[in-house]
Structure formats: C-alpha cells, structure tokens
XYZ file of N, CA and C in Angstrom:
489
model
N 0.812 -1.210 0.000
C 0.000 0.000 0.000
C 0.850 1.266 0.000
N 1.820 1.472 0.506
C 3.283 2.403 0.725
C 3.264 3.065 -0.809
N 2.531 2.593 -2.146
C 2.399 3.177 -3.539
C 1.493 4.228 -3.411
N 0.717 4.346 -2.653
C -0.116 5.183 -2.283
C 0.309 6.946 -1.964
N 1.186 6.272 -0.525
C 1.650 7.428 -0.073
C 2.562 8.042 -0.922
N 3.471 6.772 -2.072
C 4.677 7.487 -2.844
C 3.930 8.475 -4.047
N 2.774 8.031 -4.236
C 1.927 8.639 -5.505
C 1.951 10.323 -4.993
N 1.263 9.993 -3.131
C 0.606 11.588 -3.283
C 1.979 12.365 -3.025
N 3.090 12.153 -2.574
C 4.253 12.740 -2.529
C 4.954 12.942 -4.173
N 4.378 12.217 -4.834
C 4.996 12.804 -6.732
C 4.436 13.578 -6.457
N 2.181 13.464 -6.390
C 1.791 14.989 -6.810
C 1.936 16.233 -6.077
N 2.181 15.900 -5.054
C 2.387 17.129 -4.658
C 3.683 17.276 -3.770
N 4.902 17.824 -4.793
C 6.618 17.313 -4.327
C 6.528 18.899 -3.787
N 5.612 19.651 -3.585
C 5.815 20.841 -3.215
C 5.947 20.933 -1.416
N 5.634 20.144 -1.376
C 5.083 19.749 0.422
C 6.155 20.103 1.642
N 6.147 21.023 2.470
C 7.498 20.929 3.236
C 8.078 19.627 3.706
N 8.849 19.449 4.843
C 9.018 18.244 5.501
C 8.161 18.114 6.106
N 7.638 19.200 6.866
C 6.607 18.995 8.199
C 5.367 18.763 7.704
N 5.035 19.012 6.477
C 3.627 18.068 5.545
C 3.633 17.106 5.946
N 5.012 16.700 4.654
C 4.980 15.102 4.662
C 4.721 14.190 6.112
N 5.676 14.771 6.951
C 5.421 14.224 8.058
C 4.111 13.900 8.645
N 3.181 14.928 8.597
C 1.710 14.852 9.012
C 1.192 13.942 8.032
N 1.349 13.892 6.514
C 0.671 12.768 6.017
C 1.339 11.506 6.360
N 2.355 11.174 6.287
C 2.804 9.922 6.537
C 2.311 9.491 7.470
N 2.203 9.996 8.629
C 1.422 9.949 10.332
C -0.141 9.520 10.096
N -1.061 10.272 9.363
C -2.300 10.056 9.088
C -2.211 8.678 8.254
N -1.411 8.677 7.314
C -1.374 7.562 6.652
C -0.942 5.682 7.097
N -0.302 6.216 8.091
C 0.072 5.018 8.896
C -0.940 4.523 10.040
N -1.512 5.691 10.706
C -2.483 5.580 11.459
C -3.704 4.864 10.797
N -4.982 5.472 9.774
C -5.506 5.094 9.100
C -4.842 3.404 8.488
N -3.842 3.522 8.291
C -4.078 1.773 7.579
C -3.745 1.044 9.023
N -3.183 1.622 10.128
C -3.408 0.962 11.050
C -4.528 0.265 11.690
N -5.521 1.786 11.834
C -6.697 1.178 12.369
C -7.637 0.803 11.618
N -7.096 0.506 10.335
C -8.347 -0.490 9.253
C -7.675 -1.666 8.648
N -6.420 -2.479 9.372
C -6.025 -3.268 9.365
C -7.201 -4.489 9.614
N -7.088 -5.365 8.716
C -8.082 -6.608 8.257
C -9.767 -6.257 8.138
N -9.513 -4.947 7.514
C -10.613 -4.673 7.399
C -11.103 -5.158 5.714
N -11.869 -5.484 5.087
C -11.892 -5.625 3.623
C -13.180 -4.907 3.150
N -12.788 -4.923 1.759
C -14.305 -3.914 1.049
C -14.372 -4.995 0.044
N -15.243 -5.941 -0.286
C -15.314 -7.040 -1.368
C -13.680 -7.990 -0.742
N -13.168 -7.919 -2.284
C -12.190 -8.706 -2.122
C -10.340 -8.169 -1.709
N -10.834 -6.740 -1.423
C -9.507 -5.987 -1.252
C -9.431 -5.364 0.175
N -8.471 -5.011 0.649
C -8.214 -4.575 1.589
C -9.350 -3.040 1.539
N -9.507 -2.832 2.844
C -10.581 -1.360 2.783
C -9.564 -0.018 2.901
N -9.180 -0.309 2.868
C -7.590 0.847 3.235
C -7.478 1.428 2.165
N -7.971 0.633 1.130
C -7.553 1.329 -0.432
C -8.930 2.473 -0.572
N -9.565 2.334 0.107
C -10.452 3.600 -0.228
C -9.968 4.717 0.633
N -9.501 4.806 1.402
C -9.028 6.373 2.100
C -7.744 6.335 1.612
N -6.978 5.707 0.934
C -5.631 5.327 0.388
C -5.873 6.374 -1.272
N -6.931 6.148 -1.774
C -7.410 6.741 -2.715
C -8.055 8.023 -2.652
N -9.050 8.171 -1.527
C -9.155 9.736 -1.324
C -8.085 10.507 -1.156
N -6.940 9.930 -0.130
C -5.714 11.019 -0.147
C -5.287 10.946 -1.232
N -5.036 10.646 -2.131
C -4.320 10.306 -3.249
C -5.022 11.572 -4.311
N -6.494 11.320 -4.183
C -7.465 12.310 -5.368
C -6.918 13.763 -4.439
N -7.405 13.787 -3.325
C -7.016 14.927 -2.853
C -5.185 15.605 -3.057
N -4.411 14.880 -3.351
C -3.057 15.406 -3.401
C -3.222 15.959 -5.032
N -3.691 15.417 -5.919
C -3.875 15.196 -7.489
C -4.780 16.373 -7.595
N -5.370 17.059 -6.140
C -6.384 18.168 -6.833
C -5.338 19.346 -6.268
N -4.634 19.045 -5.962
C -3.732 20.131 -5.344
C -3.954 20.462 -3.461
N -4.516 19.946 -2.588
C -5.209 19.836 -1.384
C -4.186 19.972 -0.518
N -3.993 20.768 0.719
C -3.293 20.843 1.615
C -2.716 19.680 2.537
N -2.101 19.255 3.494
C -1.663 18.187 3.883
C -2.690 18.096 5.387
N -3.423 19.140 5.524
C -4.504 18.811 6.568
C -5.554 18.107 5.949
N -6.237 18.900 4.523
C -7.106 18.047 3.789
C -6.782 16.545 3.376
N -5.638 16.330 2.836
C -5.082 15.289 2.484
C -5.080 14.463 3.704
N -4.497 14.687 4.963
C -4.617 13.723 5.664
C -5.531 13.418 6.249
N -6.457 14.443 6.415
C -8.206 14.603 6.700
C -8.869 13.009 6.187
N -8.326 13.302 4.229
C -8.917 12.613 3.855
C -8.662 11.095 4.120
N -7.660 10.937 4.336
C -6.874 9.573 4.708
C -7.539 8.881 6.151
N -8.044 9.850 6.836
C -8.492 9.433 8.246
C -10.235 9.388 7.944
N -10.897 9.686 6.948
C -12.122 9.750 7.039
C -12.651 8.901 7.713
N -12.596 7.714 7.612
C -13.721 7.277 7.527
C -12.879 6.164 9.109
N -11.881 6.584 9.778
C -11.843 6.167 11.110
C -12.484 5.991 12.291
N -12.885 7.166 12.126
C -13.889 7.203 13.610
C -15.466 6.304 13.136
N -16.075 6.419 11.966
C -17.160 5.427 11.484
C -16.888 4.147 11.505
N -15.564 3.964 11.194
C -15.535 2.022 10.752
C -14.208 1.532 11.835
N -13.690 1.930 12.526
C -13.065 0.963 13.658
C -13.287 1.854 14.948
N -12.353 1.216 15.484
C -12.411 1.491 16.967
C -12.255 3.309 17.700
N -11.273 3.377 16.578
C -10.883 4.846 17.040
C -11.547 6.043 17.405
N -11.523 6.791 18.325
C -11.943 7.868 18.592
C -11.836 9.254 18.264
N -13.055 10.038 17.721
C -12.308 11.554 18.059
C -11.718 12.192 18.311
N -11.717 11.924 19.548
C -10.564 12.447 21.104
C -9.322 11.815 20.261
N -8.986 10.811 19.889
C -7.598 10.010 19.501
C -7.499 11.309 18.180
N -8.148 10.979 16.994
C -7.755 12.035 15.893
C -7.470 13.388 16.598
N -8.082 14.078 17.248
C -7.796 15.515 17.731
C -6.764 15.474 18.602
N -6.327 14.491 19.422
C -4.998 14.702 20.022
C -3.661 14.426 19.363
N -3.595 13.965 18.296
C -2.865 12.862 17.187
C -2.554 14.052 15.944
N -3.766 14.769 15.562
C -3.312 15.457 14.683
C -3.988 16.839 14.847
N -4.797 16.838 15.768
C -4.960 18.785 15.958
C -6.664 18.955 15.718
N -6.862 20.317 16.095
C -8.454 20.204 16.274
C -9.130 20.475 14.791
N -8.335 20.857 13.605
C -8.555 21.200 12.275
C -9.038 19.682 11.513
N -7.987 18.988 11.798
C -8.020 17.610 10.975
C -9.203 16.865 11.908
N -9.664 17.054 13.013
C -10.588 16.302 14.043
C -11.844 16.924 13.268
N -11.898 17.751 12.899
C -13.215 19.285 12.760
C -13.501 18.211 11.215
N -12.538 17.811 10.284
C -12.984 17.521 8.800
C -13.410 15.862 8.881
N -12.712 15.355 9.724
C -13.326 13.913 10.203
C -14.404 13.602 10.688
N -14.756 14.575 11.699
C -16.182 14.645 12.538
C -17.228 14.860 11.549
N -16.839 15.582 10.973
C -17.630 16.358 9.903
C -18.350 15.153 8.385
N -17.259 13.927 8.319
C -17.379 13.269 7.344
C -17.999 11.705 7.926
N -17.807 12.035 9.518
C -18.008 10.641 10.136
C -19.559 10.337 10.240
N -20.487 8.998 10.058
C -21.902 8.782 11.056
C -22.315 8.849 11.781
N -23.044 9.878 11.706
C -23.561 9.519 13.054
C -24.771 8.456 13.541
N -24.815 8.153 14.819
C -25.733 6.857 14.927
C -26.678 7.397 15.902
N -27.927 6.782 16.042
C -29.120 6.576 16.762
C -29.684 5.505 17.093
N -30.441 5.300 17.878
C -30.402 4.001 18.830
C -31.838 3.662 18.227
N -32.192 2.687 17.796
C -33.872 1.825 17.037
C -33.920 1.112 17.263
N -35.251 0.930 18.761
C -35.577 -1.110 18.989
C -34.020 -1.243 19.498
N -33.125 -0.705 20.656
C -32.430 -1.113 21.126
C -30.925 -1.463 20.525
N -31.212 -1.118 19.246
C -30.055 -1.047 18.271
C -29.677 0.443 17.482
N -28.046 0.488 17.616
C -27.133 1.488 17.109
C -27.336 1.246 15.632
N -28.185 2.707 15.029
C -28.024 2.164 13.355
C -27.574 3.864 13.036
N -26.453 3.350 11.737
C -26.199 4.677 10.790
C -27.792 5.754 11.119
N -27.301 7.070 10.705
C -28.666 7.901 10.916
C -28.085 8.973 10.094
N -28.336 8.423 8.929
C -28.669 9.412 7.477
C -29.045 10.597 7.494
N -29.824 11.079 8.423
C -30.452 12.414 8.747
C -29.325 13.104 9.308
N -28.974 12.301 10.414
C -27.738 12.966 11.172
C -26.664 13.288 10.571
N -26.266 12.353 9.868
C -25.253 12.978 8.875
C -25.191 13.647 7.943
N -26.186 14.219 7.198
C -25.996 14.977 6.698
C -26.349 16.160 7.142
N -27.032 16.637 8.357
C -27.246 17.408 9.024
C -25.742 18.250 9.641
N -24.944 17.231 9.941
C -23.757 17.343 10.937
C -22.456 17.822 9.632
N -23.064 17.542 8.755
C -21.593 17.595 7.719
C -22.696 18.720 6.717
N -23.326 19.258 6.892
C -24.104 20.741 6.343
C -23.410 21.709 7.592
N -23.829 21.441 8.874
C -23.287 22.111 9.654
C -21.501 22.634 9.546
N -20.886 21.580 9.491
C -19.572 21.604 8.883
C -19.731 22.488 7.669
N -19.965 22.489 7.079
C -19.461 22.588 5.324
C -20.052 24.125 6.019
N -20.914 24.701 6.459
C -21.097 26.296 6.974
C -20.231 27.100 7.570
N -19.528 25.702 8.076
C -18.214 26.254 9.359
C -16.632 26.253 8.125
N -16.805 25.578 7.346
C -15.670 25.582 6.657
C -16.081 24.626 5.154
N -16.197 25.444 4.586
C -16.438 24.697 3.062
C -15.418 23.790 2.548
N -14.039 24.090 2.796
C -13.204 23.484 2.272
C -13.460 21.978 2.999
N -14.389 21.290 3.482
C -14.700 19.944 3.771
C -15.431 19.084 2.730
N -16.228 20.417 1.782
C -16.811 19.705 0.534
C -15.735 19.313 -0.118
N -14.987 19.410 -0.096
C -13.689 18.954 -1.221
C -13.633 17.595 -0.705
N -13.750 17.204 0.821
C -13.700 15.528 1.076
C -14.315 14.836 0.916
N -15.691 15.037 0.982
C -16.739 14.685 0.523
C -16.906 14.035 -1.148
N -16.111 15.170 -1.598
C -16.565 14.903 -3.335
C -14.941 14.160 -3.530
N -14.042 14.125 -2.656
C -12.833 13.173 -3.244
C -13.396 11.852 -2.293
N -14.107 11.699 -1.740
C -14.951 10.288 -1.041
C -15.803 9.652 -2.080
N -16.806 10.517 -2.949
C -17.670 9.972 -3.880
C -17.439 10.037 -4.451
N -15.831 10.575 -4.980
C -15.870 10.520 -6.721
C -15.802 9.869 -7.803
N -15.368 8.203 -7.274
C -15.633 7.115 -8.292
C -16.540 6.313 -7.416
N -17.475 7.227 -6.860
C -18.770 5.752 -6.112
C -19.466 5.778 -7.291
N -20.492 4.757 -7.196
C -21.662 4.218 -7.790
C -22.298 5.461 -7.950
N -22.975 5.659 -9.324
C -24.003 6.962 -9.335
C -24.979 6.661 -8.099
N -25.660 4.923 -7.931
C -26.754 5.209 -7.392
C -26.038 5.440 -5.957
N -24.977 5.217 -5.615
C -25.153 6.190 -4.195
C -24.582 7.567 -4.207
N -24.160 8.064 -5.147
C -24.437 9.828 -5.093
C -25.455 9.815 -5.318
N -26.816 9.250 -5.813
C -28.015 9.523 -6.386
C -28.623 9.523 -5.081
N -27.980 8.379 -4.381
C -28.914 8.264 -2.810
C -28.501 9.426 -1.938
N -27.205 10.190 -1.603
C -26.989 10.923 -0.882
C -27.448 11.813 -1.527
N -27.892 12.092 -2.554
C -28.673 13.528 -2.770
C -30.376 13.593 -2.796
N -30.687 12.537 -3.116
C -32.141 12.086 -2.828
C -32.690 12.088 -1.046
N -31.668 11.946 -0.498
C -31.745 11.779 1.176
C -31.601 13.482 1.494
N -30.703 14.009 1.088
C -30.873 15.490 1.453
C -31.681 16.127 0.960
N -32.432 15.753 -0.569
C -33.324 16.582 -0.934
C -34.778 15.911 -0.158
N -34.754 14.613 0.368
C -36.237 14.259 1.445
C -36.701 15.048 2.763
N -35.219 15.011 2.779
C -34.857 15.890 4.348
C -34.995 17.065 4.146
N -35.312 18.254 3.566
C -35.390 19.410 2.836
C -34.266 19.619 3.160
N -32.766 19.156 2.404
C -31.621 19.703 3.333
C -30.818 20.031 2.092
N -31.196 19.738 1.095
C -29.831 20.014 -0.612
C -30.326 21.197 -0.608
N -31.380 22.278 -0.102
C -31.161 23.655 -0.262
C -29.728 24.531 0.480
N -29.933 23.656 1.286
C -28.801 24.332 2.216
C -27.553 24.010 2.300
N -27.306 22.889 1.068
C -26.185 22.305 0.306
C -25.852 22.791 -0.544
C-alpha cells in the first residue's frame, strides 16, 4: 500500500518536511486502524488510500489530504475523536467529525442515521467549506446510485437547499 503514499508525494513534491510528516502519520495511522478490514475482495484501506491520493492530485493541503486519509476512522473501527484531535490537531478532528456517522439508537439497536449525517456535515461545510472537497474526493468514483442516494436523502430531508 506504501504506492499510495509514494503517488501523493509525486503529486504534490511541493510539500514541506513537516507536511509530509503529518501525512505519513495520518497515513500510517488510518491503515493501522483499518487493518483486516476488507471492502469485497480488497483490503478497505484502499479507499481512504485513494481519497488522499485524489485529494493530493487536486492540489489539497496536507490537513485536507490527511483529513482525507483518516475519514472514515472514527465510522468504521475502533478509534476515537478524542484520539484524531490529540494525534493530529483540532482542524483535521473538525474535517473527520464532519465526514463521520452519526448513529441513533432503534428497537435497542445502534443504526447509521442518514439524517444525522448529513445534518452534521451541512453544519460543517457552513463552518468551513473546504470539507466539501472531502466529501466529493470520497464519492468521486462511487456508484451513481449512491451519489443519487446521498442527494435524494438530502433533498427528502429538505436539506440540498442548504447544500
């Protein structure tokens, strides 16, 4: 996976040391805590492996970039908030929170809550737009029908006005 990190360091050779450093950190972390995780038949790592990657290729800062690398941590393993914001600062915690699920409790069970999230990452994107950029390097080679679904869900919710 280490092709990953060498990719976003071609595109963007502009990076100080103290970038790189922060991505390499996000980047090690993230495949840490999605170690044996799989998506089909591949490791799941390759999808935040690939958002940082789109994000370096769009020209994206090394907070966004590593933002993007950590997305989807706090949703799919163990890790905490509190861990991203002490690990890498309250900026990179602010674009994670922002991209993470939130959950609600139904019949005694923790389920995704679609409402919530996009509620919580509208809220975000008011506080700092530059989070839509993670968002759209998250969906940008998904399935139409789930950009079709995340925009069909905000427009149920009366919420793509305010998108």
């Amino acid at each position: 996976m280490e092709d990953y990190l060498k990719k976003i360091f071609q595109e963007r050779k502009d990076l100080s040391e103290e970038d790189k450093i922060l991505i390499e950190k996000a980047y090690s972390f993230a495949e840490e805590a999605h170690k044996g995780q799989m998506k089909g038949k591949k490791p799941f790592f390759i999808h935040p492996a690939t958002v940082g990657l789109r994000l370096a290729e769009w020209g994206q800062d090394s907070k966004i970039i590593s933002a993007g690398l950590l997305h989807d941590t706090v949703e799919d393993t163990k890790v905490k908030l509190s861990e991203i914001k002490k690990e890498f600062g309250e900026k990179i915690a602010f674009y994670v929170d922002g991209m993470s699920w939130s959950k609600k409790k139904v019949n005694g069970k923790m389920i995704e809550d679609y409402e919530g999230l996009f509620k919580k990452f509208l809220e975000h994107v008011k506080q700092d737009p530059t989070i839509a950029i993670i968002k759209a390097g998250d969906m940008f080679r998904a399935e139409p029908k789930d950009v079709e679904k995340f925009v069909n869900i905000l427009k149920e919710k009366g919420l793509w006005e305010g998108f």
